[in-house]
PDB file of N, CA and C in Angstrom:
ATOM      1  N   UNK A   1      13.892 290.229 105.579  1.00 81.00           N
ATOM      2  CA  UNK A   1      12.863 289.658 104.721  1.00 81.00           C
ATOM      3  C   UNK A   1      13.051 288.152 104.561  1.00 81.00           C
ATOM      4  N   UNK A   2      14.230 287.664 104.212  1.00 84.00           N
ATOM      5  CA  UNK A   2      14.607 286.614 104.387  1.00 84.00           C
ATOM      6  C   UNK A   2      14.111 285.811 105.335  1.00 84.00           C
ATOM      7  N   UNK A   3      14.433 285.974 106.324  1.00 81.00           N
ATOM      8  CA  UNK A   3      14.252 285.359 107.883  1.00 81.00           C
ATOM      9  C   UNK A   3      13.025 285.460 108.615  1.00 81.00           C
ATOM     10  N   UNK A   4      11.714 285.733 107.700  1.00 84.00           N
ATOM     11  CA  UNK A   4      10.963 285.717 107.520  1.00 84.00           C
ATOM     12  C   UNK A   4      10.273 284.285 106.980  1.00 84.00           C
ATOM     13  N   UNK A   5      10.812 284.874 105.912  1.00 86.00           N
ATOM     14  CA  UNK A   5      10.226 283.880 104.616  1.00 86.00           C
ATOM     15  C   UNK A   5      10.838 282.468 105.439  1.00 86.00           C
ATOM     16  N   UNK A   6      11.828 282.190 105.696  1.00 82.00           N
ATOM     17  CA  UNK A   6      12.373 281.165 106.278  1.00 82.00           C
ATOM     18  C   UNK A   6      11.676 280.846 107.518  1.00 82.00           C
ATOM     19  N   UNK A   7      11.876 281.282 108.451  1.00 78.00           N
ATOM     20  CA  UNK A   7      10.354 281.502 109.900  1.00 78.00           C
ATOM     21  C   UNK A   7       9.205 281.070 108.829  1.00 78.00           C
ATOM     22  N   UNK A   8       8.650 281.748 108.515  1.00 82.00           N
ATOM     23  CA  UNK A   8       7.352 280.838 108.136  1.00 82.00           C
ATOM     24  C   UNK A   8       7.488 279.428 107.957  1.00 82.00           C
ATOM     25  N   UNK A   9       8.643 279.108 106.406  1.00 80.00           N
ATOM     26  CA  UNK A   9       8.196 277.651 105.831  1.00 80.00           C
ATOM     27  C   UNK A   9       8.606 277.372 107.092  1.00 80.00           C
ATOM     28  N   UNK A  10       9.363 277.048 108.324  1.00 77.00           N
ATOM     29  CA  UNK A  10       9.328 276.271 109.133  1.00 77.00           C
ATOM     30  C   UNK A  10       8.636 275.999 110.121  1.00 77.00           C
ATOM     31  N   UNK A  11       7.864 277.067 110.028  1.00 76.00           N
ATOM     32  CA  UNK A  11       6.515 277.314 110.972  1.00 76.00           C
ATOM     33  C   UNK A  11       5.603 276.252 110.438  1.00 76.00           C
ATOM     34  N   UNK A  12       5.752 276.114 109.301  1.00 76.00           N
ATOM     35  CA  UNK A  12       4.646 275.300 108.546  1.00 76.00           C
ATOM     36  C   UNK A  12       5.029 273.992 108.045  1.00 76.00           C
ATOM     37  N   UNK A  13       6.459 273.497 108.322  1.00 79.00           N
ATOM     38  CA  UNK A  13       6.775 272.577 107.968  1.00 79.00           C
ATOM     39  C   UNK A  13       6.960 271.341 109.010  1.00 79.00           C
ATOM     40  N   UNK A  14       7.290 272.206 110.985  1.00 73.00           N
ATOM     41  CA  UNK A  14       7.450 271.273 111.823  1.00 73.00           C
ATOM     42  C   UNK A  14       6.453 270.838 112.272  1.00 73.00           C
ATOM     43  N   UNK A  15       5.260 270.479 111.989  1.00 73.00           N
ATOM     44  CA  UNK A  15       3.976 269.545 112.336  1.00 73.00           C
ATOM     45  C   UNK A  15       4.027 268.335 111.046  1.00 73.00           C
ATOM     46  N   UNK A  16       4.431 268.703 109.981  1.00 74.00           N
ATOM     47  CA  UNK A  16       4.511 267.475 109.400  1.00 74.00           C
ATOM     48  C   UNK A  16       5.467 266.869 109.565  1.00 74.00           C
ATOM     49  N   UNK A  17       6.453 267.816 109.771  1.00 74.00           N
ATOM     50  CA  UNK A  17       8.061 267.060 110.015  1.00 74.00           C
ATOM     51  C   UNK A  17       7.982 265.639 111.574  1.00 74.00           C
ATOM     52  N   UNK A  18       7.453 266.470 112.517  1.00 69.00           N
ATOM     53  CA  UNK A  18       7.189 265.918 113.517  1.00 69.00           C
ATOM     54  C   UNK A  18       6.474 264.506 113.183  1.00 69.00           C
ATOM     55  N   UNK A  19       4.955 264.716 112.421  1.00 72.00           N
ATOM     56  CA  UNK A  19       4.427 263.533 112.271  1.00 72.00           C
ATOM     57  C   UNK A  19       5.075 262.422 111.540  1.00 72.00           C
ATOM     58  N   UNK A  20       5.846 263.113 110.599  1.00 77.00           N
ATOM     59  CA  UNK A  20       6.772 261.667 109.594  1.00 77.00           C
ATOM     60  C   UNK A  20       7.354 261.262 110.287  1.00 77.00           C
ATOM     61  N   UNK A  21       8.156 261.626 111.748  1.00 72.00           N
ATOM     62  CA  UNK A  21       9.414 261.369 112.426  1.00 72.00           C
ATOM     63  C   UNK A  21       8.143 260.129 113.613  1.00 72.00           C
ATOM     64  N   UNK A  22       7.197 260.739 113.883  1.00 69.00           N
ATOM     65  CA  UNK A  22       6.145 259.165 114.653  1.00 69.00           C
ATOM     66  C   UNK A  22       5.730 258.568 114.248  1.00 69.00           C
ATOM     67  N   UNK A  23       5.825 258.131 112.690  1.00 72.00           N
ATOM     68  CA  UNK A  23       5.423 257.344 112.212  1.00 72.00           C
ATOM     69  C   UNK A  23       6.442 256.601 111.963  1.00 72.00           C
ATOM     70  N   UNK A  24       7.550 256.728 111.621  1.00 78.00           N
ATOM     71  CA  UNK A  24       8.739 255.833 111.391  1.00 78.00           C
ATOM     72  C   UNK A  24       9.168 255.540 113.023  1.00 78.00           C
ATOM     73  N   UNK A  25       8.934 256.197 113.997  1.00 73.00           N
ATOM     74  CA  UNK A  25       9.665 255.679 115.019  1.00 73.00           C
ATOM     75  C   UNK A  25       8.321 254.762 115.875  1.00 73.00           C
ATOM     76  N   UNK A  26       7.492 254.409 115.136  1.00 70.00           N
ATOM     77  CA  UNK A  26       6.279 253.885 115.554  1.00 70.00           C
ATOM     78  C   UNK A  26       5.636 254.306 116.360  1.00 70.00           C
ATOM     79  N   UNK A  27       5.477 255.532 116.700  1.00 66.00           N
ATOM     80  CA  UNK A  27       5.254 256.260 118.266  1.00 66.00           C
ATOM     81  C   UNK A  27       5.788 256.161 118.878  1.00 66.00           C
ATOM     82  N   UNK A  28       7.062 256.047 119.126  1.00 66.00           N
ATOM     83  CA  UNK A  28       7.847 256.235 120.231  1.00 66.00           C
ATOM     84  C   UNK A  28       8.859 257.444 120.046  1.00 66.00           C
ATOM     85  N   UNK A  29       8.064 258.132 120.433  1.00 65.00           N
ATOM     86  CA  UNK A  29       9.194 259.498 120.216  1.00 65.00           C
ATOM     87  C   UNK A  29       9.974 259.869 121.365  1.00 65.00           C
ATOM     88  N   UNK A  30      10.789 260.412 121.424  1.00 64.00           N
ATOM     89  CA  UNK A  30      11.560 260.269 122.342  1.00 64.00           C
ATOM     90  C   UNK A  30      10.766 261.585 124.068  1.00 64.00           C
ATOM     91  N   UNK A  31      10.191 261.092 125.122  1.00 65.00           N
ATOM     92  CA  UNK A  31       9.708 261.385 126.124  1.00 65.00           C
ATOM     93  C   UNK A  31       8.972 263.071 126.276  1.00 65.00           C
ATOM     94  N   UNK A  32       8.340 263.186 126.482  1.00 69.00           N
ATOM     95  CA  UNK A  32       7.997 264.613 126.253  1.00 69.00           C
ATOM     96  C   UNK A  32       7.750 265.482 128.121  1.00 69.00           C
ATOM     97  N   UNK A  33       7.664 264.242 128.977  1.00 79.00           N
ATOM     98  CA  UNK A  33       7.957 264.444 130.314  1.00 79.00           C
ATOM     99  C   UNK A  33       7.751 263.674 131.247  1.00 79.00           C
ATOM    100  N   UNK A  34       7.934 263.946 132.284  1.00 82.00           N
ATOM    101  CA  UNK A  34       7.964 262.481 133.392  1.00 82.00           C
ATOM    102  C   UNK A  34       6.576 262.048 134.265  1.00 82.00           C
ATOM    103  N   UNK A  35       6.130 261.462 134.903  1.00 85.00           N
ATOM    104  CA  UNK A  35       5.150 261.319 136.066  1.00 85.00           C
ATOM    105  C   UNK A  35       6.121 260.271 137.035  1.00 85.00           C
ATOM    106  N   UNK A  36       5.722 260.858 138.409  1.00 86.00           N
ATOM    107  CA  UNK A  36       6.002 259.953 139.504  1.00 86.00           C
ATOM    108  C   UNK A  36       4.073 259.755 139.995  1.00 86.00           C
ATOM    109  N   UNK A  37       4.357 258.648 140.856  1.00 87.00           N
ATOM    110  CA  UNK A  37       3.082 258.274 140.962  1.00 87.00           C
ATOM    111  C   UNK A  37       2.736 258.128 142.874  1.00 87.00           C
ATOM    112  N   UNK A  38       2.303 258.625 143.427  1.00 87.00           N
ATOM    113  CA  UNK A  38       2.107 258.664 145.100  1.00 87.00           C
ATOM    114  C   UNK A  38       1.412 257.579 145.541  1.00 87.00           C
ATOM    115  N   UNK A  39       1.240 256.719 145.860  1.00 85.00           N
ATOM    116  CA  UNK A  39       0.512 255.705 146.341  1.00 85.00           C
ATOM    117  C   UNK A  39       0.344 255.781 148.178  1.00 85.00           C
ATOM    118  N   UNK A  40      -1.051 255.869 148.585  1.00 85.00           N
ATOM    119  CA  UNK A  40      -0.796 256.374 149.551  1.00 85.00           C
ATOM    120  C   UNK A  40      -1.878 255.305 150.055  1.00 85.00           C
ATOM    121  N   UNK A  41      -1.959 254.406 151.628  1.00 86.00           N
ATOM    122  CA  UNK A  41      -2.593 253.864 151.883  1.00 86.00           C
ATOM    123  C   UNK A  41      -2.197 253.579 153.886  1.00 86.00           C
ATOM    124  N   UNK A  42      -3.857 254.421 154.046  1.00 92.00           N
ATOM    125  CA  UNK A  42      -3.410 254.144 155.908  1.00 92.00           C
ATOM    126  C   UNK A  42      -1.875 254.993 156.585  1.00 92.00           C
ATOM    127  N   UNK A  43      -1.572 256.112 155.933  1.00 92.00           N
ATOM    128  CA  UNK A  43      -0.451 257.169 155.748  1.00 92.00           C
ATOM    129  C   UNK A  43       0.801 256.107 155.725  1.00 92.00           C
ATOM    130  N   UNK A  44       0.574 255.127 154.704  1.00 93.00           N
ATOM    131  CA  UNK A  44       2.643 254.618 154.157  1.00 93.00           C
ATOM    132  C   UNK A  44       2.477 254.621 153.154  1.00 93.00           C
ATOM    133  N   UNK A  45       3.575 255.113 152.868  1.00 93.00           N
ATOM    134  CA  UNK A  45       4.201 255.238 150.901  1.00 93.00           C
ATOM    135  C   UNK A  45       4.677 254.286 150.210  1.00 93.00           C
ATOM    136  N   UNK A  46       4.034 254.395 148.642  1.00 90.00           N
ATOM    137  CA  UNK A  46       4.592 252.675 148.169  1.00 90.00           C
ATOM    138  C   UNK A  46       6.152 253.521 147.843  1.00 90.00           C
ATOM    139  N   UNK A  47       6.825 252.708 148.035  1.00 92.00           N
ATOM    140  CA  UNK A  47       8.456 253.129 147.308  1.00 92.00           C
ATOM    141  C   UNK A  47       9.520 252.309 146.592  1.00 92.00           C
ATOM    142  N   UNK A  48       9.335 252.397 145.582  1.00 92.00           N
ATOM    143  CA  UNK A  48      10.564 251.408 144.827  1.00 92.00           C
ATOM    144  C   UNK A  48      11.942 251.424 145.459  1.00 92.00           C
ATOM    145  N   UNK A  49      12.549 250.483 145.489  1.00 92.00           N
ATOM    146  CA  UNK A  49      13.967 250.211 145.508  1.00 92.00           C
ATOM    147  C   UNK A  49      14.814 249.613 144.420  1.00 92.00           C
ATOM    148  N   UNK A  50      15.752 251.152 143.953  1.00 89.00           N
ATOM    149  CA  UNK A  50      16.614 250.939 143.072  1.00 89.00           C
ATOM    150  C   UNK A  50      17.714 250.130 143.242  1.00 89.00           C
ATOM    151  N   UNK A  51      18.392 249.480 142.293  1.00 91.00           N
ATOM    152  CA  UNK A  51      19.452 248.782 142.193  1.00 91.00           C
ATOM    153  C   UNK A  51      20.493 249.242 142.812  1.00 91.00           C
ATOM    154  N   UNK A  52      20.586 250.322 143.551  1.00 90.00           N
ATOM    155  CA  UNK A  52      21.511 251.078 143.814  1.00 90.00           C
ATOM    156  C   UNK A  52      21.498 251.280 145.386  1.00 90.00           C
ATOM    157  N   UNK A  53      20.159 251.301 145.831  1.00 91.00           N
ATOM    158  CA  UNK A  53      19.504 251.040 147.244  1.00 91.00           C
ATOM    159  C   UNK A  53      18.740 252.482 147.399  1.00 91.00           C
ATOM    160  N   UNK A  54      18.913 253.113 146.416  1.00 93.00           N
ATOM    161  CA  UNK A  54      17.507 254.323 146.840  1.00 93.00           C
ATOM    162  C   UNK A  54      16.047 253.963 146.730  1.00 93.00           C
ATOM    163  N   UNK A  55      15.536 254.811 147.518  1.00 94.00           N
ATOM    164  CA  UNK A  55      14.044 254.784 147.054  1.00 94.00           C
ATOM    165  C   UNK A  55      13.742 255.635 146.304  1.00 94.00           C
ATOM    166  N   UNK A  56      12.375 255.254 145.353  1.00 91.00           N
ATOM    167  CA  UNK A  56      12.283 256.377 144.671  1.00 91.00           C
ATOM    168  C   UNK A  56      10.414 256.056 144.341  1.00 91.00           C
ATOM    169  N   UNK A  57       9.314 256.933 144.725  1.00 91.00           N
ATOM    170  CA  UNK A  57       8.400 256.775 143.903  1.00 91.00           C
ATOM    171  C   UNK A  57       8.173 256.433 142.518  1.00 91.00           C
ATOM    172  N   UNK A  58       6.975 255.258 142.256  1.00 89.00           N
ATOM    173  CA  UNK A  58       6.862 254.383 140.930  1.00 89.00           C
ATOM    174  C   UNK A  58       6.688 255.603 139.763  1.00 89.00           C
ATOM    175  N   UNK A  59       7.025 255.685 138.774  1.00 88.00           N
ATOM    176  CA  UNK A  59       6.943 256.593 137.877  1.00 88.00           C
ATOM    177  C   UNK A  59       7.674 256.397 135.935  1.00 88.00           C
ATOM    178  N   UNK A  60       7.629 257.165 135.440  1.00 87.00           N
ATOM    179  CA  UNK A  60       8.259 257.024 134.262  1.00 87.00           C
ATOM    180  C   UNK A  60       7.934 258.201 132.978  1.00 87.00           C
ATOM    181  N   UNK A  61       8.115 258.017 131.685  1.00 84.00           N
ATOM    182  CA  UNK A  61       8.306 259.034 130.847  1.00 84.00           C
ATOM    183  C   UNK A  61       7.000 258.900 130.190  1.00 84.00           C
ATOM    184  N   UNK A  62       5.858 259.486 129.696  1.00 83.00           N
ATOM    185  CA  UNK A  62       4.571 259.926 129.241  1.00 83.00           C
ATOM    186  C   UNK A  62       5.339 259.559 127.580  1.00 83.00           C
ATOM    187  N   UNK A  63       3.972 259.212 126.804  1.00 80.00           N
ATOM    188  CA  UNK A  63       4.044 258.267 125.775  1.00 80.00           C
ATOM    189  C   UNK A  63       3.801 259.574 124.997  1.00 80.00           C
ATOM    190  N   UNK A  64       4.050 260.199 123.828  1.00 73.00           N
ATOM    191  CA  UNK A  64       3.137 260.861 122.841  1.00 73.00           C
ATOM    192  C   UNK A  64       1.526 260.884 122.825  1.00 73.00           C
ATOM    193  N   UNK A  65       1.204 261.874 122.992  1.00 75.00           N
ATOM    194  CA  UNK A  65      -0.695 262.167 122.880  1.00 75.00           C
ATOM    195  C   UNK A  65      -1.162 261.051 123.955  1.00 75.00           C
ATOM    196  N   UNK A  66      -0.103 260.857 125.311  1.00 81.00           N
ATOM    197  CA  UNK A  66      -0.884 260.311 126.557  1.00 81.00           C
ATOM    198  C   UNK A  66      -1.252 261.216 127.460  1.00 81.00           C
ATOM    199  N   UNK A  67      -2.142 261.362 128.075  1.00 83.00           N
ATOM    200  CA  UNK A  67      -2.311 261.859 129.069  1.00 83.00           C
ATOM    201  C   UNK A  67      -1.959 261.576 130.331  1.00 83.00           C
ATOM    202  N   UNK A  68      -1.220 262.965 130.876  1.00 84.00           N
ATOM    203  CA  UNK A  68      -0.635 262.279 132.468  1.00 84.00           C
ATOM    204  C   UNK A  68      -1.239 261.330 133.355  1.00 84.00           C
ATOM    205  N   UNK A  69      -2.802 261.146 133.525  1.00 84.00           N
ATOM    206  CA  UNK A  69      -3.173 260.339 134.447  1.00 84.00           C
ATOM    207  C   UNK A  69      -3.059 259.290 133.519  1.00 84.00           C
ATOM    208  N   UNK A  70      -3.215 258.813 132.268  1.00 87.00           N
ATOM    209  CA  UNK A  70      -3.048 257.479 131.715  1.00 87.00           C
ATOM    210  C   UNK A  70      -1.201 256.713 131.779  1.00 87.00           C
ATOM    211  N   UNK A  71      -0.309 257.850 131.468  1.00 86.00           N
ATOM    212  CA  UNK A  71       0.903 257.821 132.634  1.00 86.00           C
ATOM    213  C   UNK A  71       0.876 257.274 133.392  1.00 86.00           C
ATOM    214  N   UNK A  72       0.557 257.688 134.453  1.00 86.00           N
ATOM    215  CA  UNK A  72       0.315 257.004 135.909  1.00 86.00           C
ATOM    216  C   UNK A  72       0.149 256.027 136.307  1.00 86.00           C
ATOM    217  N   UNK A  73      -1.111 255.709 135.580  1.00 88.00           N
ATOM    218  CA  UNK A  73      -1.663 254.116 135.570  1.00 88.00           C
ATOM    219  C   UNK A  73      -0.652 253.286 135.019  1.00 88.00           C
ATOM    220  N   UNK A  74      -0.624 253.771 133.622  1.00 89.00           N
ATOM    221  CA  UNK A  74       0.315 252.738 133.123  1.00 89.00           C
ATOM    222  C   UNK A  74       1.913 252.207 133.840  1.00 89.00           C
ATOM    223  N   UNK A  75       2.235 253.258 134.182  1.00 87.00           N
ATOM    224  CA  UNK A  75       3.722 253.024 134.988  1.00 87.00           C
ATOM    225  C   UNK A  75       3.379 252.663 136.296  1.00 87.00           C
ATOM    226  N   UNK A  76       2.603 252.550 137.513  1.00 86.00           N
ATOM    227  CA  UNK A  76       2.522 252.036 138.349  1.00 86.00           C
ATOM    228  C   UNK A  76       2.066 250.820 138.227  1.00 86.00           C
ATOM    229  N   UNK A  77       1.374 250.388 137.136  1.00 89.00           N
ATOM    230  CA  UNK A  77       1.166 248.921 136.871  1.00 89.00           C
ATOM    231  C   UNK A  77       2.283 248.490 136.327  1.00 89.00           C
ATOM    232  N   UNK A  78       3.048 248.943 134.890  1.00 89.00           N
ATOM    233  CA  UNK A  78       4.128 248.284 134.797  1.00 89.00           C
ATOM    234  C   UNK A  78       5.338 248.005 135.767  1.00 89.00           C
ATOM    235  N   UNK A  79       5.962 249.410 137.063  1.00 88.00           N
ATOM    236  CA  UNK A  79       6.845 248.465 137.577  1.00 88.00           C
ATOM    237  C   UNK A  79       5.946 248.142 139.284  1.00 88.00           C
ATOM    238  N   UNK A  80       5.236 247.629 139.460  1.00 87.00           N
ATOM    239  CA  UNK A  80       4.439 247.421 140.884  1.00 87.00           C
ATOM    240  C   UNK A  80       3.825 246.073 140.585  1.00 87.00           C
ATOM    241  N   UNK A  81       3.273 246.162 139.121  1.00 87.00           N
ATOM    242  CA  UNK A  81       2.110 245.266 139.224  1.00 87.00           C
ATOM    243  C   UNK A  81       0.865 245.389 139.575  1.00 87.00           C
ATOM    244  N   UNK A  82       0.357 246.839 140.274  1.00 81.00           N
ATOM    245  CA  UNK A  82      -0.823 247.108 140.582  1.00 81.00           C
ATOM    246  C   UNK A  82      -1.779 247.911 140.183  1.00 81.00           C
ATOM    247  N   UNK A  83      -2.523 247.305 139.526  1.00 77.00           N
ATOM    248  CA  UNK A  83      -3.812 248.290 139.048  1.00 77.00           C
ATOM    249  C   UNK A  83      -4.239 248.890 139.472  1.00 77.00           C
ATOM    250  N   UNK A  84      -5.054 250.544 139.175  1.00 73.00           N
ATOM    251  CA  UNK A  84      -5.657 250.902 140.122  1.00 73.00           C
ATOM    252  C   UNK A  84      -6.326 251.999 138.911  1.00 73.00           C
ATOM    253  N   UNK A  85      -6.316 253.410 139.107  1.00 73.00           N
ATOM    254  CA  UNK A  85      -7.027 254.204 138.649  1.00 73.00           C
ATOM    255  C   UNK A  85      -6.456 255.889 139.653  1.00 73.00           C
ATOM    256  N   UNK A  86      -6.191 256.808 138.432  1.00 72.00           N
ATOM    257  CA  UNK A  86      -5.390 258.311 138.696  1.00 72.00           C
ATOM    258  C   UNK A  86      -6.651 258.960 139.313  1.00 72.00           C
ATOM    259  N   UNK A  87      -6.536 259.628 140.222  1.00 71.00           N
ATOM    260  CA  UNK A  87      -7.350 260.393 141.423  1.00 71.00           C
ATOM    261  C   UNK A  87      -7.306 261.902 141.097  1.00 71.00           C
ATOM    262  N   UNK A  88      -5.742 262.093 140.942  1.00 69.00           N
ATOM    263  CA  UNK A  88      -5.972 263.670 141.283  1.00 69.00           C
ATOM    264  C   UNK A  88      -4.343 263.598 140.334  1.00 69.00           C
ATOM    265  N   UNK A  89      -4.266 264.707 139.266  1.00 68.00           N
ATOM    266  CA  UNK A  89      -3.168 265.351 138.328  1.00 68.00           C
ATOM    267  C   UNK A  89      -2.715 266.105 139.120  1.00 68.00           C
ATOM    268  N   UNK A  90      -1.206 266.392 139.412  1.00 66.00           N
ATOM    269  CA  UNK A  90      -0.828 267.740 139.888  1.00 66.00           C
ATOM    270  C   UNK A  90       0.518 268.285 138.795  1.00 66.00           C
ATOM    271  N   UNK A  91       0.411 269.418 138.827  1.00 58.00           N
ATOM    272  CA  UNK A  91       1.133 269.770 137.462  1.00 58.00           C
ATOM    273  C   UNK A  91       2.183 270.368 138.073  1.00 58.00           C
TER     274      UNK A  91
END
């Protein structure tokens, strides 16, 4: 009965809990998942080069209440520099 009653209030408490915790962290909550981004032109691949000497498709961690293709965009412009516009989501 207990563990019940307890299950609920927390059922009902982690959506506000959550929202107080993005508002103090200004929206930046900590990543909720990744996008890599394919850039494909005349069949060659854009490919970053890490500090390390790998390659790795342009990509990064999805913002709170972003959507993966706004992801996309955003991280291939931030480390490329190139604007463009998301084509096709693959999940």
């Amino acid at each position: 009965m207990l563990k019940r009653i307890l299950y609920r209030v927390l059922r009902k408490s982690v959506g506000f809990s959550f929202n107080i915790l993005n508002v103090c962290l200004v929206g930046n909550l900590p990543p909720q998942g990744c996008i890599s981004v394919i850039v494909e032109d005349q069949g060659r691949y854009l490919l970053l080069k890490r500090p390390k000497g790998t390659l790795v498709f342009p990509g990064g961690f999805m913002r709170w209440r972003e959507h993966p293709s706004q992801t996309a965009v955003r991280e291939c412009k931030a480390e490329t520099c190139l604007g463009g516009e998301s084509h096709d989501v693959v999940a």
